[in-house]
Short mmCIF file of C-alpha atoms and ligand atoms in Angstrom, two decimals:
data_model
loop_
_atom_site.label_atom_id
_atom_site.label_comp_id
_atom_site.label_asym_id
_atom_site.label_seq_id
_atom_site.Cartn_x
_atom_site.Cartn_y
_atom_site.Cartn_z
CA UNK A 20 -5.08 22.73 -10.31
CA UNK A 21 -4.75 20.25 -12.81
CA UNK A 22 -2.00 18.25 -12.49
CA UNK A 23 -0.78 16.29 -15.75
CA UNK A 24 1.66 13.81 -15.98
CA UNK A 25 4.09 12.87 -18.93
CA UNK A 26 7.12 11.32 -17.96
CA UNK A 27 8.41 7.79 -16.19
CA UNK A 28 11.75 7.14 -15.41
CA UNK A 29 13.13 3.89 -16.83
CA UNK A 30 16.55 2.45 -15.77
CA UNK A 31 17.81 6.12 -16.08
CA UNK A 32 16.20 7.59 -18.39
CA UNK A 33 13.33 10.14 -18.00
CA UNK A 34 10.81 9.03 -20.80
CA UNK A 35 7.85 10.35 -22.11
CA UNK A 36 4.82 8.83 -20.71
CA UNK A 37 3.55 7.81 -24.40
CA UNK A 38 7.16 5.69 -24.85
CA UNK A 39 7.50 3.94 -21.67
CA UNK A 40 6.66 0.23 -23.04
CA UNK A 41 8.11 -3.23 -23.00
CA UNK A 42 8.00 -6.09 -25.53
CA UNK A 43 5.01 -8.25 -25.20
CA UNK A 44 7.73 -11.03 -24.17
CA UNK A 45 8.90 -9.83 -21.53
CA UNK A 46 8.96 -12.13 -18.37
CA UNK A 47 7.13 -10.71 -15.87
CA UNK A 48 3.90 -9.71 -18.14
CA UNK A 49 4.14 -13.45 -18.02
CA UNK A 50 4.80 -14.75 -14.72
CA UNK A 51 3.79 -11.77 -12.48
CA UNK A 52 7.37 -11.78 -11.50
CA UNK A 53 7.80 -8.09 -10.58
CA UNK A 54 8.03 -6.40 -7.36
CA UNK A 55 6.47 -3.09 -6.45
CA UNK A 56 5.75 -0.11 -4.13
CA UNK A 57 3.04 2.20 -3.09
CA UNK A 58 4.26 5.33 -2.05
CA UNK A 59 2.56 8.68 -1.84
CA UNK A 60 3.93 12.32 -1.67
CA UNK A 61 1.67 14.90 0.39
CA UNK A 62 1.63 18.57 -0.47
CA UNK A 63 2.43 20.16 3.08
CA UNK A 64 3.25 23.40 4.32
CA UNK A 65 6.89 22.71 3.82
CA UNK A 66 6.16 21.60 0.16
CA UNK A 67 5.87 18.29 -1.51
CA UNK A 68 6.90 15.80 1.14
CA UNK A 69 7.35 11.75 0.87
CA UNK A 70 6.35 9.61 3.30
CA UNK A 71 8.58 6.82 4.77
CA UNK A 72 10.78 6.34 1.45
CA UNK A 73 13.20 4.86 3.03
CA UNK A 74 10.64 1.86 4.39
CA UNK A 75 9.65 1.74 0.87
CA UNK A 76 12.70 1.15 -0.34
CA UNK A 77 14.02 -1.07 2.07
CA UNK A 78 10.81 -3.58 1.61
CA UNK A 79 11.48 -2.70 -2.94
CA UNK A 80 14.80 -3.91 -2.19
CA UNK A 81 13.95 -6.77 0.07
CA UNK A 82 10.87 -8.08 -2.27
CA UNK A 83 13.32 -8.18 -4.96
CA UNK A 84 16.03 -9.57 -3.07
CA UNK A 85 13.15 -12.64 -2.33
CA UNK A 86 12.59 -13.28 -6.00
CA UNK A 87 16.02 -13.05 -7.21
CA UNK A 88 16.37 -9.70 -8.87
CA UNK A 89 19.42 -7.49 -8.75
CA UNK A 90 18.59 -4.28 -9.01
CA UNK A 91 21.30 -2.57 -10.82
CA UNK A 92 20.47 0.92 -9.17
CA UNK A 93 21.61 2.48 -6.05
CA UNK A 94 19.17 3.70 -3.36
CA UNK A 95 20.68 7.24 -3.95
CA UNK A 96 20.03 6.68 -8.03
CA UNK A 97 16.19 6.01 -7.15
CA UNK A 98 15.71 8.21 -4.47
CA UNK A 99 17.22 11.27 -6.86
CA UNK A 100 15.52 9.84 -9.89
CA UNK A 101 11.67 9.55 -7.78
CA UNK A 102 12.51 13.52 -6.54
CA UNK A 103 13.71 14.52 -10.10
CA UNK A 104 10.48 12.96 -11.49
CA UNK A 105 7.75 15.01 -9.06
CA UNK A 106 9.74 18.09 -9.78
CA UNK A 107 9.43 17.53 -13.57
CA UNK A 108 5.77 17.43 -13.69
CA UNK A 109 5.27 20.22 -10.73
CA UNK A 110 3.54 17.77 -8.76
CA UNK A 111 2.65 19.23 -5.34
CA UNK A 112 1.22 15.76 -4.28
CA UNK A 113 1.26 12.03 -5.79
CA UNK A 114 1.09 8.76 -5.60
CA UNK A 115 4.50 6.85 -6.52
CA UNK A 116 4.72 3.50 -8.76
CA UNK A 117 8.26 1.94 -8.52
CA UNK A 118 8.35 -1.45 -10.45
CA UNK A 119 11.24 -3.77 -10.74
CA UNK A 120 10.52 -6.86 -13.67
CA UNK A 121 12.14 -9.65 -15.63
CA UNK A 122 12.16 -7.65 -18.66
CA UNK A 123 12.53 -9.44 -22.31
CA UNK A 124 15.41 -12.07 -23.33
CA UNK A 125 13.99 -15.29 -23.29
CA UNK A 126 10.59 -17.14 -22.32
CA UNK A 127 10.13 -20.01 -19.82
CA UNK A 128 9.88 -20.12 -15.83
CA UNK A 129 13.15 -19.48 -14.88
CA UNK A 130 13.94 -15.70 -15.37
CA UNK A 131 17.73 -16.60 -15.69
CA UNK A 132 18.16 -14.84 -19.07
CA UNK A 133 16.46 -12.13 -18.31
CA UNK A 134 17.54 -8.68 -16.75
CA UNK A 135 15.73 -6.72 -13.95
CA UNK A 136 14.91 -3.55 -15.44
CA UNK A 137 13.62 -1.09 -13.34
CA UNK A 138 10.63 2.09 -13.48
CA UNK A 139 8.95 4.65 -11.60
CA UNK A 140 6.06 6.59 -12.34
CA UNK A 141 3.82 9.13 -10.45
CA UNK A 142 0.89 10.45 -10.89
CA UNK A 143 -2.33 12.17 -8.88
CA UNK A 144 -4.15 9.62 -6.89
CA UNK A 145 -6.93 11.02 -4.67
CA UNK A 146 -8.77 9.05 -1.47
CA UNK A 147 -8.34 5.28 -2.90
CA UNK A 148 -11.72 4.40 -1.80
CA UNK A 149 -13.27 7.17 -2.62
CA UNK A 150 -13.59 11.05 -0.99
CA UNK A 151 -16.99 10.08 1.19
CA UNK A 152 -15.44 7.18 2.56
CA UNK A 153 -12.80 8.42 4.59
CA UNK A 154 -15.41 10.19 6.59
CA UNK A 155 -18.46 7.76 6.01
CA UNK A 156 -16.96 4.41 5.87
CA UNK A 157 -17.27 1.34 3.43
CA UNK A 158 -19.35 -1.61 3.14
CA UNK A 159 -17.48 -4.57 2.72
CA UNK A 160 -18.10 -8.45 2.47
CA UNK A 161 -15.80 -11.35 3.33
CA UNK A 162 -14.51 -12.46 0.02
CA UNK A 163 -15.19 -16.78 -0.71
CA UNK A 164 -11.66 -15.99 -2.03
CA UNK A 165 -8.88 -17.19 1.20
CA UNK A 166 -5.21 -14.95 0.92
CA UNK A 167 -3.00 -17.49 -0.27
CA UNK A 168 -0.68 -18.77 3.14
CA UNK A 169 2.74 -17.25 3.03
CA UNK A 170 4.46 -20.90 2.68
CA UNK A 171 2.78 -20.89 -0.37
CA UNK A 172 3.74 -17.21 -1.90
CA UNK A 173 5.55 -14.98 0.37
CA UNK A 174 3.27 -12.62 1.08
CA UNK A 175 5.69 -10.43 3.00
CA UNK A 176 6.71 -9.88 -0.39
CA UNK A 177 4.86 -7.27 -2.97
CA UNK A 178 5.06 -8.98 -5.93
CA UNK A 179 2.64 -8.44 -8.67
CA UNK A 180 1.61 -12.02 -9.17
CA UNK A 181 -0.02 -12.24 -5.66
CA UNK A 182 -2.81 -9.10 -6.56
CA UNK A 183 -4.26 -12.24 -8.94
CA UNK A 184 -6.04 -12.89 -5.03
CA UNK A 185 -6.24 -9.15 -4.50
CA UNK A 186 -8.14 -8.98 -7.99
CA UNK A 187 -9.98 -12.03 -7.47
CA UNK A 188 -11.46 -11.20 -4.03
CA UNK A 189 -12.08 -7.12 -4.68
CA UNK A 190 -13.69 -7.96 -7.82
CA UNK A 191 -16.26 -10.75 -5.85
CA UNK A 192 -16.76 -7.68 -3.41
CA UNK A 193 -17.95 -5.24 -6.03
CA UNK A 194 -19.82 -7.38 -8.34
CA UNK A 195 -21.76 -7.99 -5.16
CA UNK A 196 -22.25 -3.80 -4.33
CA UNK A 197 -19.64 -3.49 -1.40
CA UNK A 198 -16.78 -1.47 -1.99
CA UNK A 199 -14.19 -3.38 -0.89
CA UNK A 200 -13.19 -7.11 0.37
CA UNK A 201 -11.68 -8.65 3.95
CA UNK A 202 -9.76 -11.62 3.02
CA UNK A 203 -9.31 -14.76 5.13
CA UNK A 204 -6.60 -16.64 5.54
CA UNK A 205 -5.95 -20.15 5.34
CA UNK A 206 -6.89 -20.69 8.77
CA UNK A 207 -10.38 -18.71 8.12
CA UNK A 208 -8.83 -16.22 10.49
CA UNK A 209 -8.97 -12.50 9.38
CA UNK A 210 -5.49 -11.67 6.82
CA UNK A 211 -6.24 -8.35 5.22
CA UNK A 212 -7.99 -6.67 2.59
CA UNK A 213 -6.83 -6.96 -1.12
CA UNK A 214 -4.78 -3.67 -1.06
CA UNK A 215 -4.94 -2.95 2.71
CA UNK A 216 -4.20 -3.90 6.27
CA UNK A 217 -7.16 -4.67 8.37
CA UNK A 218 -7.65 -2.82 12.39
CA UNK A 219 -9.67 -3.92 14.95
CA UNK A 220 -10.86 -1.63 18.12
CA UNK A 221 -12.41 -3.70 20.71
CA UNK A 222 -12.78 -2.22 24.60
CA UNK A 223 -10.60 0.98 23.72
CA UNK A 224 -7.71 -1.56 22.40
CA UNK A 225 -6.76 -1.99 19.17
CA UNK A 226 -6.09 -5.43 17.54
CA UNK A 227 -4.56 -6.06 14.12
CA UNK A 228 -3.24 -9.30 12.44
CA UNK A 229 0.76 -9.96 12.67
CA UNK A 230 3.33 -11.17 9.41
CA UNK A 231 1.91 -14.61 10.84
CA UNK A 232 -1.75 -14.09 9.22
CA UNK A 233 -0.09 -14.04 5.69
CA UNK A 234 0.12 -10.55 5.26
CA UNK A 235 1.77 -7.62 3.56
CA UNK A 236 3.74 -6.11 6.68
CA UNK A 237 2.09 -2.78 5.90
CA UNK A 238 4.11 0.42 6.42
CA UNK A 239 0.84 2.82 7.07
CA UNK A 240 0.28 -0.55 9.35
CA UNK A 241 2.98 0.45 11.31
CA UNK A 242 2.81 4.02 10.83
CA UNK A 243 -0.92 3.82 13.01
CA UNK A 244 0.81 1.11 15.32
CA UNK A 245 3.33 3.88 16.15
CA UNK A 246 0.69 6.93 16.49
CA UNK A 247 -1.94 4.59 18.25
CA UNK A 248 0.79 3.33 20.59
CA UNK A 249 1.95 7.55 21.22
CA UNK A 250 -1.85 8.46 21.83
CA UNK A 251 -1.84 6.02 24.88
CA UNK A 252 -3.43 3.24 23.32
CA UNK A 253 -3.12 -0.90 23.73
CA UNK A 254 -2.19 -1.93 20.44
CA UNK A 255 -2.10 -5.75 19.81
CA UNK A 256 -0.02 -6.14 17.07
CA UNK A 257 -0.14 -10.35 16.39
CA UNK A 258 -3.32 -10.53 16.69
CA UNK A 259 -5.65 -13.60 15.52
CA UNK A 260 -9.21 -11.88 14.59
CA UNK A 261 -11.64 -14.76 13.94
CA UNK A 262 -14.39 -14.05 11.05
CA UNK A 263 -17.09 -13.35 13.84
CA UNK A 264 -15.02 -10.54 16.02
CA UNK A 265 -15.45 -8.82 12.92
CA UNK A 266 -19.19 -9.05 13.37
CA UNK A 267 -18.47 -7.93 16.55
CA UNK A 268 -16.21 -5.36 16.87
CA UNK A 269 -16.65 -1.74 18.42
CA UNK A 270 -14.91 -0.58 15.21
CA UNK A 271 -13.26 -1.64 11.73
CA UNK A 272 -10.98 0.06 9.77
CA UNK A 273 -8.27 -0.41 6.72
CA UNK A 274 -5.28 1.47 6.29
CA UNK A 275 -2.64 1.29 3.10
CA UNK A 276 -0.95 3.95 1.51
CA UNK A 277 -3.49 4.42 -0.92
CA UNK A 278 -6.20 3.59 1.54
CA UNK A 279 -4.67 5.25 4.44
CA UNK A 280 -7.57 5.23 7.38
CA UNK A 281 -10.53 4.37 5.50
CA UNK A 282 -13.77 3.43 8.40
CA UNK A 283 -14.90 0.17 7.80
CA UNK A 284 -19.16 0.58 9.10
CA UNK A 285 -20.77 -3.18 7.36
CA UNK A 286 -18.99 -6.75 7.52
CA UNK A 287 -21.52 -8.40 5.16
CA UNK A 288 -24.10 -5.91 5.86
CA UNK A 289 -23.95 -6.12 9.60
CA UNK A 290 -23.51 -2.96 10.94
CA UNK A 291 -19.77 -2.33 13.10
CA UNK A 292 -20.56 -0.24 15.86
CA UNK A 293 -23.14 2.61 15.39
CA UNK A 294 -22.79 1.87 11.09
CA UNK A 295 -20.51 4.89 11.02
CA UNK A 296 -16.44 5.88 11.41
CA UNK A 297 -15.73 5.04 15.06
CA UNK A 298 -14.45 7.58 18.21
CA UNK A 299 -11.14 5.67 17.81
CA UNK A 300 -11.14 5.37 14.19
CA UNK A 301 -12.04 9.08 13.32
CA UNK A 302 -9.09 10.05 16.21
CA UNK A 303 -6.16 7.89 14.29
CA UNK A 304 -7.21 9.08 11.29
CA UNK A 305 -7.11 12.85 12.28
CA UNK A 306 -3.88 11.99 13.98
CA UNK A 307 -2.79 10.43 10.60
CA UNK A 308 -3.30 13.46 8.20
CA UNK A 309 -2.57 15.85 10.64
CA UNK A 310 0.82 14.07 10.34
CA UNK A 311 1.18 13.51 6.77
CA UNK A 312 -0.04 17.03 5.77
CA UNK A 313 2.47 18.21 8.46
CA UNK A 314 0.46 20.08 10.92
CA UNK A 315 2.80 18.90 13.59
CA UNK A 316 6.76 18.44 13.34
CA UNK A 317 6.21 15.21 15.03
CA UNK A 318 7.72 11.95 13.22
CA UNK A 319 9.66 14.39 11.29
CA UNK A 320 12.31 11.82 9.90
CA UNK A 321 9.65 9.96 8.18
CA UNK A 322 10.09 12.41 5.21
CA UNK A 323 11.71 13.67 2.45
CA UNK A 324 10.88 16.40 0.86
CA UNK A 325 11.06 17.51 -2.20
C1 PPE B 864 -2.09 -6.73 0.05
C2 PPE B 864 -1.78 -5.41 0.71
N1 PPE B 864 -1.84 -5.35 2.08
C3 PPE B 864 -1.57 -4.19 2.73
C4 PPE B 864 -1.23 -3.03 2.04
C5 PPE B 864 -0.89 -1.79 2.86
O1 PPE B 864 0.52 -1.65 2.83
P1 PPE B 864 1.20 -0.21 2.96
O2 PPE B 864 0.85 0.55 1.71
O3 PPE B 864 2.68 -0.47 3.07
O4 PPE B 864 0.63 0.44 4.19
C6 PPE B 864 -1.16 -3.04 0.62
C7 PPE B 864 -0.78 -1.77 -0.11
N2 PPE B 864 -1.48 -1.64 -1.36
C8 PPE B 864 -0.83 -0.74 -2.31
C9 PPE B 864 -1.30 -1.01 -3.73
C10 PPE B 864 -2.72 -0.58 -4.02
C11 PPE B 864 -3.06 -0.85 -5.47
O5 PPE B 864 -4.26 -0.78 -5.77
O6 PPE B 864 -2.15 -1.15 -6.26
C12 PPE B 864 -1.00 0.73 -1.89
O7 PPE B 864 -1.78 1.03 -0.95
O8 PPE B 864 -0.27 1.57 -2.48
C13 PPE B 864 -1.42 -4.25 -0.05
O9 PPE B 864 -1.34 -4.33 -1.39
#
């Protein structure tokens, strides 16, 4: 059914959709000094569940802690305000938008003056690559755009001021009719994709880049680290991937929370494997929904429901 949305909590206060602004001066519109989260909520048998909040929050509150923002709410405040806010709007699943920013005093680098204000907003988000894809797979290219190195921004860190590379690099992939972008690091080793974590299956192992490669330390990363490692499989998690494994490899695939285990079948329209979602690939991914939807009581204190 249609699901609409029309409120966002902000620093306490549930506000309607229409009202939730800032003044154009405020620091982070600026500076890209905020930190976020991606978080979804699945619609299981159980009802609305989220999945690994309390990863999220820990890496919200750790992004922030990295640029110098206290947040003035409580992990209990955000967690009640996040549940509060999909009951509200009925919302059997969503995607969730937490965002902590410099918000408006004064202008200039240093955010000294200004507060951290914080928000959260849901709303639906279907298959972030699109429906076919999760069963199809997606033709990407290797973006002329290199992930900035992690000495240089912390990329451990999701702060809004990094997606300028995200943009940058997705937007060179679609202007050239792929779907989506693998980024290289600095090294011209493989680092991720603008809004995902990047998997490897070579042999029956699995490969994927470590915090090392300048990378987000994804949480559906770890999540298919954990079920891949369960099923019985190898799972290299440090691995270096040079440009032409990719070409390569028995299978590609990206998984994010928006993403989650999106088949990767062309590197620069080479074919992966047989062109299509691998054996391995389409057996994570099963694994993957089957666990988020909650046909199995496996992992069971990876959610909260709502
Ligand atoms: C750069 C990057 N790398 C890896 C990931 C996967 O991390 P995780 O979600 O914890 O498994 C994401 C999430 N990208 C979020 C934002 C997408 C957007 O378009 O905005 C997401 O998937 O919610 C990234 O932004």
């Amino acid at each position: 059914e249609e699901m609409d949305v029309d409120t966002i909590w902000m620093d306490g206060e549930f506000t309607d959709w229409a009202d939730a602004q800032v003044h154009v001066l405020t620091h982070s519109l600026h500076y890209g000094t905020a930190v976020f989260e991606g978080v979804r909520c699945y619609d299981t048998e159980q009802g609305p569940a989220i999945f690994r909040w309390e990863e999220h929050l820990d890496r919200l509150y750790q992004s922030a802690a990295a640029l110098d923002h206290e947040i003035e709410h409580t992990r209990e405040e955000l967690t009640e305000a996040t549940l509060e806010l999909i009951r509200r709007q009925d919302l059997r699943s969503c995607y969730i938008r937490p965002l902590v920013y410099y918000g408006y005093d004064s202008l200039g680098v240093s955010p000294e003056e200004c507060p951290t204000d914080t928000m959260i907003a849901c709303w639906p988000w279907g298959a972030y690559l699109g429906e076919e894809a999760l069963e199809e797979g997606v033709d990407v290219m290797v973006s002329s755009w290199r992930k900035h190195h992690s000495s240089m921004i912390p990329t451990n860190v999701k702060a809004t001021g990094a997606y300028i590379n995200s943009m940058l690099a997705g937007e060179e992939a679609r202007g050239n009719g792929y779907i989506e972008a693998i980024v290289l690091n600095k090294e011209g080793d493989v680092a991720e994709g603008p809004g995902e974590n990047v998997f490897m299956v070579n042999d029956g192992e699995i490969y994927t880049p470590g915090l090392a490669e300048s990378i987000l330390d994804g949480i559906t990363r770890q999540t298919v680290i954990d079920i891949a490692t369960d099923l019985g499989y190898e799972v290299h998690e440090e691995a270096k991937i040079a440009r032409g494994q990719l070409y390569t490899a028995d299978e590609l695939f990206f998984t994010g929370t928006a993403a989650e285990v999106t088949p990767i079948r062309t590197v620069d329209d080479k074919e992966i494997g047989a062109g299509t979602r691998g054996p391995v690939t389409e057996e994570i991914q099963q694994r993957f929904f089957d666990v988020v939807e909650r046909r199995t009581d496996d992992y069971d204190d990876w959610f909260s429901y709502v």
